[in-house]
mmCIF file with all atom_site columns, C-alpha atoms and ligand atoms in Angstrom:
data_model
loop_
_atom_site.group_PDB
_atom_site.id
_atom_site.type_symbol
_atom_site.label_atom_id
_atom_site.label_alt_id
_atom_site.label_comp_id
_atom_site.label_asym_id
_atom_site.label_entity_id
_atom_site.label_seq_id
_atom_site.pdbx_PDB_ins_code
_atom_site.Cartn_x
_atom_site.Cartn_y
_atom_site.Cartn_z
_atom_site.occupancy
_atom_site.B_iso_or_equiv
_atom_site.pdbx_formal_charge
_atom_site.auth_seq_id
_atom_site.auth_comp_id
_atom_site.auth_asym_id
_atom_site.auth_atom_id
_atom_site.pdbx_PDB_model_num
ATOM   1   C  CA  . UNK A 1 1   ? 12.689  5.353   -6.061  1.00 0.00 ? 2   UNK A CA  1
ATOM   2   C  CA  . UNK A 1 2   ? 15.337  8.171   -7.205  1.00 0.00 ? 3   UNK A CA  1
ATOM   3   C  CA  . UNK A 1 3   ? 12.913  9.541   -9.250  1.00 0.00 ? 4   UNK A CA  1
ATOM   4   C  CA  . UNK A 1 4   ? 10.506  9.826   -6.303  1.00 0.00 ? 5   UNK A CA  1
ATOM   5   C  CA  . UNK A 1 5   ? 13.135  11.165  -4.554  1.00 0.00 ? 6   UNK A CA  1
ATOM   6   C  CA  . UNK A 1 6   ? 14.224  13.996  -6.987  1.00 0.00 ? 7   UNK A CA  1
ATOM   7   C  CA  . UNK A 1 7   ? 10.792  14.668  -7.217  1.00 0.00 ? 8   UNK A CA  1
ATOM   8   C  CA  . UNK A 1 8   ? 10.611  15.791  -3.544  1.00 0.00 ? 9   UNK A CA  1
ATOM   9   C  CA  . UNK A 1 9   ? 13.083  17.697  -3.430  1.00 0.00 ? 10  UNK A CA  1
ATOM   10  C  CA  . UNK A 1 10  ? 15.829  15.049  -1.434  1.00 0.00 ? 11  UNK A CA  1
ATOM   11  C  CA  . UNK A 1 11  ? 18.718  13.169  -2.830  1.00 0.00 ? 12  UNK A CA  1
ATOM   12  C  CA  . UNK A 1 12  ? 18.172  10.860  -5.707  1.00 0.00 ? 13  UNK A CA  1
ATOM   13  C  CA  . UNK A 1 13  ? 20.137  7.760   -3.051  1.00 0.00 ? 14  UNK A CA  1
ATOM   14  C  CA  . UNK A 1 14  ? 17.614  8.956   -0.353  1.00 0.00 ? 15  UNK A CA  1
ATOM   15  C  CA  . UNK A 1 15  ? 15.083  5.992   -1.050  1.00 0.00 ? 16  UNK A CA  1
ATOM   16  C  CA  . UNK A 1 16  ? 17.809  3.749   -2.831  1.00 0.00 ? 17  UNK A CA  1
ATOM   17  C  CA  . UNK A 1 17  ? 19.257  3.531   0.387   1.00 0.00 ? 18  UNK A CA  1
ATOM   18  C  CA  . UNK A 1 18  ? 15.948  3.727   2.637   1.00 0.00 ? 19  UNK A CA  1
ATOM   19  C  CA  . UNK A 1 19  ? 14.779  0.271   0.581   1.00 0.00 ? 20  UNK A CA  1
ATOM   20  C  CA  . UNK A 1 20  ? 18.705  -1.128  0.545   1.00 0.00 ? 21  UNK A CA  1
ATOM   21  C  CA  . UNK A 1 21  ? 18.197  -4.433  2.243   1.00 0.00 ? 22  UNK A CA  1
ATOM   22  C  CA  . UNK A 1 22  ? 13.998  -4.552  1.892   1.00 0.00 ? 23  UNK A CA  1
ATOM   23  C  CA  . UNK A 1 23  ? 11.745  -7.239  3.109   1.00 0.00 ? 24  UNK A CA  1
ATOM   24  C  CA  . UNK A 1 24  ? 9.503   -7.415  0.188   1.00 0.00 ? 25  UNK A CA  1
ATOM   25  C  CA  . UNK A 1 25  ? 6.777   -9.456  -0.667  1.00 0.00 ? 26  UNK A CA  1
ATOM   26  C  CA  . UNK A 1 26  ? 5.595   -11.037 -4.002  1.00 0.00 ? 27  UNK A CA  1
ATOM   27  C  CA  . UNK A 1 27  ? 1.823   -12.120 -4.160  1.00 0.00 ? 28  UNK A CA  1
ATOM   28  C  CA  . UNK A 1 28  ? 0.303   -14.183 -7.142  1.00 0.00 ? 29  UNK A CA  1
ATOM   29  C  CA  . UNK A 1 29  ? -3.592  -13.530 -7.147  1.00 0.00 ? 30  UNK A CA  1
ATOM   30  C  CA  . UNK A 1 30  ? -6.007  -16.357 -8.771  1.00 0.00 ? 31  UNK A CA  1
ATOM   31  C  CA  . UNK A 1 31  ? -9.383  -14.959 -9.508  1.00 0.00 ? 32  UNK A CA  1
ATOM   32  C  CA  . UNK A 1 32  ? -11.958 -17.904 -10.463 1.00 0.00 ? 33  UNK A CA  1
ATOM   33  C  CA  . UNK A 1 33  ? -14.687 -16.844 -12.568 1.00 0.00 ? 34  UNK A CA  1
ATOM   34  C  CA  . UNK A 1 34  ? -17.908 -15.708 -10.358 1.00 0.00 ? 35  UNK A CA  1
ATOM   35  C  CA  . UNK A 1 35  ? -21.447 -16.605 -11.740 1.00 0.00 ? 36  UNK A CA  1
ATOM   36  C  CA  . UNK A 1 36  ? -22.605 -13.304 -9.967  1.00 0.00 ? 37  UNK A CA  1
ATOM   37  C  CA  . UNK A 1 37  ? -19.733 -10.935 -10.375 1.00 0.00 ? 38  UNK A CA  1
ATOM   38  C  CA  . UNK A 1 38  ? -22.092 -7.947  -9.484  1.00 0.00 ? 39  UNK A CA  1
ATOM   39  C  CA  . UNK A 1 39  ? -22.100 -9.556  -5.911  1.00 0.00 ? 40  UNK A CA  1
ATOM   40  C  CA  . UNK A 1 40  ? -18.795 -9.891  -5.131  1.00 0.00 ? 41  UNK A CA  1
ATOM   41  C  CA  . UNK A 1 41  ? -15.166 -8.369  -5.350  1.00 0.00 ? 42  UNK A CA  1
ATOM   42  C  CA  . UNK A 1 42  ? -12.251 -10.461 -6.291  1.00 0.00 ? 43  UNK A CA  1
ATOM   43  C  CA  . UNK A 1 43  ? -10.389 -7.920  -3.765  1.00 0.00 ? 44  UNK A CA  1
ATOM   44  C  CA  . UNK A 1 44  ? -12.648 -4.858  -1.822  1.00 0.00 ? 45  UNK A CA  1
ATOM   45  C  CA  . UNK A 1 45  ? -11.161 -1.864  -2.017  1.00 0.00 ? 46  UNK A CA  1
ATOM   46  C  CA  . UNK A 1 46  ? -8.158  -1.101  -0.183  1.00 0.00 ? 47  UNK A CA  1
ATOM   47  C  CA  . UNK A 1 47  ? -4.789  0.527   -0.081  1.00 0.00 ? 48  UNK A CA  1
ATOM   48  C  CA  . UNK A 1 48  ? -1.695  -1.397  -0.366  1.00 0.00 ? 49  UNK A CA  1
ATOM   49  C  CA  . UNK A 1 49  ? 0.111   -1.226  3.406   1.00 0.00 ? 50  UNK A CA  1
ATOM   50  C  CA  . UNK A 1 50  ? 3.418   -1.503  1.502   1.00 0.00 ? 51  UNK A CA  1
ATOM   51  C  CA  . UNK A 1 51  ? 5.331   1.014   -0.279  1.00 0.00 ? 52  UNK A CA  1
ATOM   52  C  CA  . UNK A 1 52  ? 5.063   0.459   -4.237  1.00 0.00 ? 53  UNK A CA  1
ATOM   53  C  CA  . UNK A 1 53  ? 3.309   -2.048  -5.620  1.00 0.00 ? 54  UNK A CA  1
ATOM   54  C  CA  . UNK A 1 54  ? 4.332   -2.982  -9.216  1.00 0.00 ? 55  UNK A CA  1
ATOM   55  C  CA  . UNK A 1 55  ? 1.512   -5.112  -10.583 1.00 0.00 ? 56  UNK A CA  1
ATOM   56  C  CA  . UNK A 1 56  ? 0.881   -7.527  -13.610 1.00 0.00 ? 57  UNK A CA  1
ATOM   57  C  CA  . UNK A 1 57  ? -2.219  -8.061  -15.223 1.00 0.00 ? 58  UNK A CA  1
ATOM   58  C  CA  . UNK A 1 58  ? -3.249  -10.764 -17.830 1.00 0.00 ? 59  UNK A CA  1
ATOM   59  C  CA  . UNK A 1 59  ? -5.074  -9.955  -20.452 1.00 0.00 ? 60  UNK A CA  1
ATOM   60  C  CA  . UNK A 1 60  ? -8.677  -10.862 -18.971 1.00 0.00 ? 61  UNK A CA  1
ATOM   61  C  CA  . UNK A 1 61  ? -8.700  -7.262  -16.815 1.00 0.00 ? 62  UNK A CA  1
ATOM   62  C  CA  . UNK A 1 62  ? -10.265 -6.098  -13.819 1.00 0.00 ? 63  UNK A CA  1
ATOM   63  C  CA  . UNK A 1 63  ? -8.439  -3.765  -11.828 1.00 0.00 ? 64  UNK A CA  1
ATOM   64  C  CA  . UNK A 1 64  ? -9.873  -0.558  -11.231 1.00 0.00 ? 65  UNK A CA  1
ATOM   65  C  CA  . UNK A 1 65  ? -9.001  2.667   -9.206  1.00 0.00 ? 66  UNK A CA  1
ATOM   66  C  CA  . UNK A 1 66  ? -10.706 5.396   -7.903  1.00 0.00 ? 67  UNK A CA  1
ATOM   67  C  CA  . UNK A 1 67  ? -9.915  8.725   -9.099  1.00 0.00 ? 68  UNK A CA  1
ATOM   68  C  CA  . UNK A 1 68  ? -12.251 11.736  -9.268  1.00 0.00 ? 69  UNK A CA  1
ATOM   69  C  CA  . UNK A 1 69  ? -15.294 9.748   -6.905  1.00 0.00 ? 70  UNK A CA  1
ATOM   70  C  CA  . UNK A 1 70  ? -15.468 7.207   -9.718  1.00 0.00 ? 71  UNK A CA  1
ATOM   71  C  CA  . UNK A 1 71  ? -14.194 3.674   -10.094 1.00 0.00 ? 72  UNK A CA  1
ATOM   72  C  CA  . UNK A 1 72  ? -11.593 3.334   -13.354 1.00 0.00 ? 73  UNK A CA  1
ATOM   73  C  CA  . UNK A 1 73  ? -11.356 0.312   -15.285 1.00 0.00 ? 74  UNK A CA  1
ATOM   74  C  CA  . UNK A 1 74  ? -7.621  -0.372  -15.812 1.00 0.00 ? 75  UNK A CA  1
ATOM   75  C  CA  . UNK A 1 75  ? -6.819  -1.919  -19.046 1.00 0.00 ? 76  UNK A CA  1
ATOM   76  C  CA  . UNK A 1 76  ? -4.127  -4.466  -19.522 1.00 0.00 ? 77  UNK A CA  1
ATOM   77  C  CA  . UNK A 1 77  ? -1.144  -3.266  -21.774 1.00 0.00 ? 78  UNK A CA  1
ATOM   78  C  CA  . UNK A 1 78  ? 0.833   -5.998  -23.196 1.00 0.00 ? 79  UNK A CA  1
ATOM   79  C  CA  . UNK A 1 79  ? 4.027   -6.281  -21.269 1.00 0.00 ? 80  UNK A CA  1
ATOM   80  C  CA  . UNK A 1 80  ? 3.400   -3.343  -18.865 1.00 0.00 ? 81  UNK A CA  1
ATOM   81  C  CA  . UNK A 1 81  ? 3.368   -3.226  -15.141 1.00 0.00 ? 82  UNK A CA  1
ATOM   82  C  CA  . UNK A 1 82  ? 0.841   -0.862  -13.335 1.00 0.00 ? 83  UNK A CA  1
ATOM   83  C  CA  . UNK A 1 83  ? 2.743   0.820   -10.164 1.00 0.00 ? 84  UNK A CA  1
ATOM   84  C  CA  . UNK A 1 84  ? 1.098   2.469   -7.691  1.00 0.00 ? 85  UNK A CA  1
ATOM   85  C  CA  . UNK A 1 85  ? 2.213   4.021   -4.047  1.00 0.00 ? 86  UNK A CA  1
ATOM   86  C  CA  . UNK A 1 86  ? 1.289   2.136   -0.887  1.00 0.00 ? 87  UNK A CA  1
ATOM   87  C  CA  . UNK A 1 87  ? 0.559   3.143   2.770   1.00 0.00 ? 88  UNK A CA  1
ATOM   88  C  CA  . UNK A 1 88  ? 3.712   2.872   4.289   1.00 0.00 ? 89  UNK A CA  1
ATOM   89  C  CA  . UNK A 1 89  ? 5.739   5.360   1.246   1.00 0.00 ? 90  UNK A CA  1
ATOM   90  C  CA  . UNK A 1 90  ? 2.677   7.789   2.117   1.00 0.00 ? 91  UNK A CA  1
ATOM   91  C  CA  . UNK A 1 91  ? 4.052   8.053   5.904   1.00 0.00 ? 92  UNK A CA  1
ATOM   92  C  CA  . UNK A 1 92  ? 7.822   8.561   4.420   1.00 0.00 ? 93  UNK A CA  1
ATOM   93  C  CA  . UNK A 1 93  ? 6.437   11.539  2.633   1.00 0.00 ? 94  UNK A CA  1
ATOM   94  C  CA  . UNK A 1 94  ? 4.115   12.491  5.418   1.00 0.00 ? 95  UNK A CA  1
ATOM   95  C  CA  . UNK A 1 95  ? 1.192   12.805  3.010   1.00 0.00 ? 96  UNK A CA  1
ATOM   96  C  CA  . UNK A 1 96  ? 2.538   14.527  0.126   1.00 0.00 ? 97  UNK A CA  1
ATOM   97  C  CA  . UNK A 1 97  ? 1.986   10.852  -2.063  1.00 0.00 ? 98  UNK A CA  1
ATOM   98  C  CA  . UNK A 1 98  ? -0.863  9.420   -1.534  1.00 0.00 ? 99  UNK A CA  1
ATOM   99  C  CA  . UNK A 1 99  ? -1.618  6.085   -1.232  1.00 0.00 ? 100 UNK A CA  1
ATOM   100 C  CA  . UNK A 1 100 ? -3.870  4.794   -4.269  1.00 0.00 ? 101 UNK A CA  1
ATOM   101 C  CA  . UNK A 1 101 ? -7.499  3.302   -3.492  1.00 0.00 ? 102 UNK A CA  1
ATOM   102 C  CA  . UNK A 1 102 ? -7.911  0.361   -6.213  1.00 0.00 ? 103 UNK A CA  1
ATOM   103 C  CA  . UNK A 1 103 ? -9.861  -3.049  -6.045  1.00 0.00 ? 104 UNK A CA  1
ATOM   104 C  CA  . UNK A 1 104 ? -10.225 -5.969  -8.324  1.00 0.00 ? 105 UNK A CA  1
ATOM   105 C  CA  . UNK A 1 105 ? -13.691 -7.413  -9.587  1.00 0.00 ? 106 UNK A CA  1
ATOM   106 C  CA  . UNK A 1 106 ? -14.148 -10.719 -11.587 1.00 0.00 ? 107 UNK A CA  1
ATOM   107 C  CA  . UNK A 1 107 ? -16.189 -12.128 -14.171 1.00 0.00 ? 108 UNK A CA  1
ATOM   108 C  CA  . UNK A 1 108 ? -18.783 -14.928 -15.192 1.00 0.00 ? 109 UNK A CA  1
ATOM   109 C  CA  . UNK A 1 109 ? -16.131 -16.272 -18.127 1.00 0.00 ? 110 UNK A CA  1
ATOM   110 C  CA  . UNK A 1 110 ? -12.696 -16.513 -17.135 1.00 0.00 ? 111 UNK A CA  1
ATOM   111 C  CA  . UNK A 1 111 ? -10.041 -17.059 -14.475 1.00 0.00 ? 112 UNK A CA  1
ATOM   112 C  CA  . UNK A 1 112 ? -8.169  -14.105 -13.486 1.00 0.00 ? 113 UNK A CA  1
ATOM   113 C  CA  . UNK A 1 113 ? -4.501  -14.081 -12.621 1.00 0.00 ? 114 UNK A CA  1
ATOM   114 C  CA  . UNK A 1 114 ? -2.545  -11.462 -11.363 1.00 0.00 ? 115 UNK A CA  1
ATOM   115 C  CA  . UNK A 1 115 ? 1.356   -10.535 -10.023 1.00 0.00 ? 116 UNK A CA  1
ATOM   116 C  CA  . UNK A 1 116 ? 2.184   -8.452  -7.530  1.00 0.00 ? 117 UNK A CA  1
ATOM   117 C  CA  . UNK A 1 117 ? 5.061   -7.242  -6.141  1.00 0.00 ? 118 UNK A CA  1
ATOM   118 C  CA  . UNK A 1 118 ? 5.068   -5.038  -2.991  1.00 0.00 ? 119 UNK A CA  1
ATOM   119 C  CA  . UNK A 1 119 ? 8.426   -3.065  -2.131  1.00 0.00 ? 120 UNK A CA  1
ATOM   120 C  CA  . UNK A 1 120 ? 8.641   -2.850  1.852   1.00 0.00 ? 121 UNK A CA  1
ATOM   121 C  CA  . UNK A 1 121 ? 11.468  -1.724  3.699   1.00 0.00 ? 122 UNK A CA  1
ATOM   122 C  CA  . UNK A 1 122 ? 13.388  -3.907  5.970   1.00 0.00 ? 123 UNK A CA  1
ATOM   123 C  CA  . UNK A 1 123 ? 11.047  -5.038  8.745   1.00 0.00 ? 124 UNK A CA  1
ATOM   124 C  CA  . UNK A 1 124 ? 12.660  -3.272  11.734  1.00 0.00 ? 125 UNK A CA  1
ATOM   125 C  CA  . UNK A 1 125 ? 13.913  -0.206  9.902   1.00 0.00 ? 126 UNK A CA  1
ATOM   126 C  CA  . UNK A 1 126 ? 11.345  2.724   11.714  1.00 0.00 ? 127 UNK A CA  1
ATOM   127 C  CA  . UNK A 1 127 ? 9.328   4.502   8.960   1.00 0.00 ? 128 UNK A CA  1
ATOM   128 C  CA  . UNK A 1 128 ? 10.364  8.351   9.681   1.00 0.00 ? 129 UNK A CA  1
ATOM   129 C  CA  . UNK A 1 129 ? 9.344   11.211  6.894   1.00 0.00 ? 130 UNK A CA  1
ATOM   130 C  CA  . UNK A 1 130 ? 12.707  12.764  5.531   1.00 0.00 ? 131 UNK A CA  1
ATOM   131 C  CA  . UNK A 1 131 ? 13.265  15.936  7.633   1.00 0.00 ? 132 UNK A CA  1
ATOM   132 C  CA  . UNK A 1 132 ? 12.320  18.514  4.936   1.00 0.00 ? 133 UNK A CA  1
ATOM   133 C  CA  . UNK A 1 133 ? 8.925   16.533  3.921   1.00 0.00 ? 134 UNK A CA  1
ATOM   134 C  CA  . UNK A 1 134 ? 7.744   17.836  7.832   1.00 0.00 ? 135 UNK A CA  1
ATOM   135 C  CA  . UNK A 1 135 ? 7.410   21.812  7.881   1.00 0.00 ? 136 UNK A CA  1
ATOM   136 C  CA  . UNK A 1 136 ? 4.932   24.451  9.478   1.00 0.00 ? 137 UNK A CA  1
ATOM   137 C  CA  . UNK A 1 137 ? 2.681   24.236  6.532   1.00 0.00 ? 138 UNK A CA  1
ATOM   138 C  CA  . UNK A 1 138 ? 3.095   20.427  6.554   1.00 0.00 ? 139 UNK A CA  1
ATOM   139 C  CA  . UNK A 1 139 ? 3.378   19.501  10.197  1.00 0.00 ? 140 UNK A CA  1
ATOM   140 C  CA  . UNK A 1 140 ? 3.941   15.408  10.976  1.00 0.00 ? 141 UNK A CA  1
ATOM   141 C  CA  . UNK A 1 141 ? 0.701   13.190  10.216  1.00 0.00 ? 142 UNK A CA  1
ATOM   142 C  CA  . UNK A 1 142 ? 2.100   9.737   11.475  1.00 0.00 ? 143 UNK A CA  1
ATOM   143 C  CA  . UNK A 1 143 ? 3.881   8.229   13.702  1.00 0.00 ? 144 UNK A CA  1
ATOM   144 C  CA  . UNK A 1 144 ? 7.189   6.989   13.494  1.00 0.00 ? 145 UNK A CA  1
ATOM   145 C  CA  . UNK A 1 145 ? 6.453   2.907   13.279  1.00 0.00 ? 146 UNK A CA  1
ATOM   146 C  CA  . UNK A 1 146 ? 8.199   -0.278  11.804  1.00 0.00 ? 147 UNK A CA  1
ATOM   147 C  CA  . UNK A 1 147 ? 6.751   -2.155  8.456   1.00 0.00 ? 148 UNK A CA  1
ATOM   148 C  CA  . UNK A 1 148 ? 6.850   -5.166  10.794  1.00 0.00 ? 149 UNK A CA  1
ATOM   149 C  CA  . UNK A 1 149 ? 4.115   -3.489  13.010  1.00 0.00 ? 150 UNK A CA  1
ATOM   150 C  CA  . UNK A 1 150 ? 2.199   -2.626  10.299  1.00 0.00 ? 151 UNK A CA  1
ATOM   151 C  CA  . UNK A 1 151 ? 2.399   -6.179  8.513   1.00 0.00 ? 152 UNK A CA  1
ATOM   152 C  CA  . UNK A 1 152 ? 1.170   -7.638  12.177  1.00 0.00 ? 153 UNK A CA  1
ATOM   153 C  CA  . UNK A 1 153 ? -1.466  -4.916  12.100  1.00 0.00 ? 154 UNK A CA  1
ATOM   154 C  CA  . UNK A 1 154 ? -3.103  -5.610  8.896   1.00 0.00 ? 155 UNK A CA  1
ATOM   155 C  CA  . UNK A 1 155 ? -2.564  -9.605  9.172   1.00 0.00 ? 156 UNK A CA  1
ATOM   156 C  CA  . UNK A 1 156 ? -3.684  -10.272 12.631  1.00 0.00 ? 157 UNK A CA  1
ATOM   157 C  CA  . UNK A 1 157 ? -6.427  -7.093  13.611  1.00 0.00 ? 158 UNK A CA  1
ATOM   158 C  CA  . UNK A 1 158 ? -7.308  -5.132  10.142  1.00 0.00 ? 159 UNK A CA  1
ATOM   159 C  CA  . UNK A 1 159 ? -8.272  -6.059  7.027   1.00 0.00 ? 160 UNK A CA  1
ATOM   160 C  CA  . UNK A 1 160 ? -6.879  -3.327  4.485   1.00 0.00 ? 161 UNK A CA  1
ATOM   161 C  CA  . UNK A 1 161 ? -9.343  -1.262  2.944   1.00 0.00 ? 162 UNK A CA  1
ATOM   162 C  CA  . UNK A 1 162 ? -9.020  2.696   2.401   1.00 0.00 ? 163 UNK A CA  1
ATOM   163 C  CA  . UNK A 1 163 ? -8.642  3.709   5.921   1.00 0.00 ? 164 UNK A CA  1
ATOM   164 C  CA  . UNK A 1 164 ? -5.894  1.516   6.950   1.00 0.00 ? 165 UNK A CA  1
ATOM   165 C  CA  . UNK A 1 165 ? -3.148  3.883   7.792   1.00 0.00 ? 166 UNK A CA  1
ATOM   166 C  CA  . UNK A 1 166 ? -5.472  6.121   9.924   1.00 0.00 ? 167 UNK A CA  1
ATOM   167 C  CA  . UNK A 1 167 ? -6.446  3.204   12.302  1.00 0.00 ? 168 UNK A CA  1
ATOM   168 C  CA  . UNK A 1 168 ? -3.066  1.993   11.966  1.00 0.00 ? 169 UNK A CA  1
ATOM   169 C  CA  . UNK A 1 169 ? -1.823  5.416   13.413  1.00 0.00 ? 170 UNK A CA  1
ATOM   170 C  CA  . UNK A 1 170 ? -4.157  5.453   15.748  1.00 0.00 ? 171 UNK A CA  1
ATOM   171 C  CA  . UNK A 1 171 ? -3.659  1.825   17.167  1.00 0.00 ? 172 UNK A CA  1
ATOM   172 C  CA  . UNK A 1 172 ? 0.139   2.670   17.214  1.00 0.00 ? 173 UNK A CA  1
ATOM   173 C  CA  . UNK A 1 173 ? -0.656  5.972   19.366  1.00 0.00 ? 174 UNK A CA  1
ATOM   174 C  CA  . UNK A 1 174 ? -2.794  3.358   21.885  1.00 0.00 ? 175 UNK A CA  1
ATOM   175 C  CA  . UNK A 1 175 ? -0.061  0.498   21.884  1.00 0.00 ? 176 UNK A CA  1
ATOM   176 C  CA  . UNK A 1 176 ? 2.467   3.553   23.025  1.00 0.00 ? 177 UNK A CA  1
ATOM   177 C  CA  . UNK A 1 177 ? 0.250   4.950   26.021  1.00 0.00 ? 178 UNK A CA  1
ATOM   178 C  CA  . UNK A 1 178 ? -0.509  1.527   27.546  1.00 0.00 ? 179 UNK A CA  1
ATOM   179 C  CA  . UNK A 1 179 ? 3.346   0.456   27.423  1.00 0.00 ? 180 UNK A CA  1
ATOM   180 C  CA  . UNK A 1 180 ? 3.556   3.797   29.163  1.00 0.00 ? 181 UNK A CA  1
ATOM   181 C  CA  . UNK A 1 181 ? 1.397   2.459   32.121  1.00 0.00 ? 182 UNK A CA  1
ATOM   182 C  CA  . UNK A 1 182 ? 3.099   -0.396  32.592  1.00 0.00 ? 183 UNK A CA  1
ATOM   183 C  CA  . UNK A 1 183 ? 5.738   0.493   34.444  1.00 0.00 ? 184 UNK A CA  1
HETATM 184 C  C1  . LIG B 2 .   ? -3.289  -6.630  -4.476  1.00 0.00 ? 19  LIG B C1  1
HETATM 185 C  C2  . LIG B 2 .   ? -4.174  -6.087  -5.526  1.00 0.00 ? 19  LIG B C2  1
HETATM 186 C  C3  . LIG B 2 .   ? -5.087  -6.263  -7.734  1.00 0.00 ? 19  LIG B C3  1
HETATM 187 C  C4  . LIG B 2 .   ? -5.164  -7.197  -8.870  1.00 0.00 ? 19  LIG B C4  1
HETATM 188 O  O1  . LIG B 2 .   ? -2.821  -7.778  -4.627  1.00 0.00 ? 19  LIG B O1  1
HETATM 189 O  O2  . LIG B 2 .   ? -3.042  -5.891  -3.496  1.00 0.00 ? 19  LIG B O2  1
HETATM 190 O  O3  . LIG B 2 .   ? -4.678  -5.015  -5.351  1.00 0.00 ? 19  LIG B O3  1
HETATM 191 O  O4  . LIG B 2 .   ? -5.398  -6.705  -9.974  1.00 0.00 ? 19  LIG B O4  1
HETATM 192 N  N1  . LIG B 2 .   ? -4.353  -6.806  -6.648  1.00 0.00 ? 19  LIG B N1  1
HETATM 193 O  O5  . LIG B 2 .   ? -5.029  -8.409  -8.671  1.00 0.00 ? 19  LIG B O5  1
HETATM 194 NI NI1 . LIG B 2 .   ? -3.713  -3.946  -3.808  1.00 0.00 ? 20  LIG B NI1 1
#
């Protein structure tokens, strides 16, 4: 997160402290072997909600990302983690990192395993771009909105896939005009 940080030009703390405190969420995937793995997905393609996932493999394989219109077969690396940048740390940069499209298939042979964990910031904490991320040339592309409203979202009314924080935005922008009618 300070290196992210640096990176954009704010204080190396800037994210340290956004995260201080997070609500984060660690996910263990089990993948049984599929005697048709051509039909299915072990997980369809989707974004991660969160803000940076840091993933571990085993050595069977079989995440992929898309990168340049094609799907990319991930290989395991003994001992590494694969990170990648989630929905909600692509609304505190208002676009400028985007959020990675990846999936997981399976195969006929072997059982798949997988651990995940997903940074998130503290539920209630609003989700706001740093002041100098928003400018003329890059003008403010989501609302302001809590990781708790987006965890409801995607658990209770949308499964994530690669469009998740545009209907997420756009549910947030309806939720705000009908509280405005009630009076
Ligand atoms: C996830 C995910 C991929 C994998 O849990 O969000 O994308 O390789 N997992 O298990
Ligand atoms: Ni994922």
């Amino acid at each position: 997160m300070g290196l992210l940080g640096i990176s954009l030009g704010l204080d190396q703390a800037y994210f340290k402290d956004f995260f201080e405190q997070n609500d984060s969420i660690l996910r263990l995937n089990h993948y049984p072997p599929c005697q048709k793995p051509e039909l299915t997905l072990g997980t369809g393609p989707h974004t991660d909600p969160t803000s940076l996932t840091i993933l571990h493999q085993d050595q069977v394989g079989g995440l992929q990302v898309f990168a340049d219109e094609k799907w990319h077969s991930v290989a395991h690396i003994p001992g590494a983690f694969v990170v990648n940048i989630g929905d909600t740390f692509m609304a505190l940069t208002n676009g400028i990192y985007k959020s990675c499209l990846h999936r997981a298939v399976v195969n006929t042979e072997t059982v798949r395993k997988s651990l995940a964990f997903f940074l998130c910031p503290k539920l209630e904490r609003p989700v706001t771009p740093a002041a100098g991320l928003v400018t003329a040339e890059n003008p403010r592309k989501y609302p302001d909105f809590t990781w708790a409203a987006l965890l409801k979202f995607t658990q209770n009314h949308y499964r994530a896939d690669m469009k998740t924080l545009v209907a997420f935005s756009k549910w947030v922008q309806e939720q705000e005009s009908n509280n405005k009618l009630i009076p």
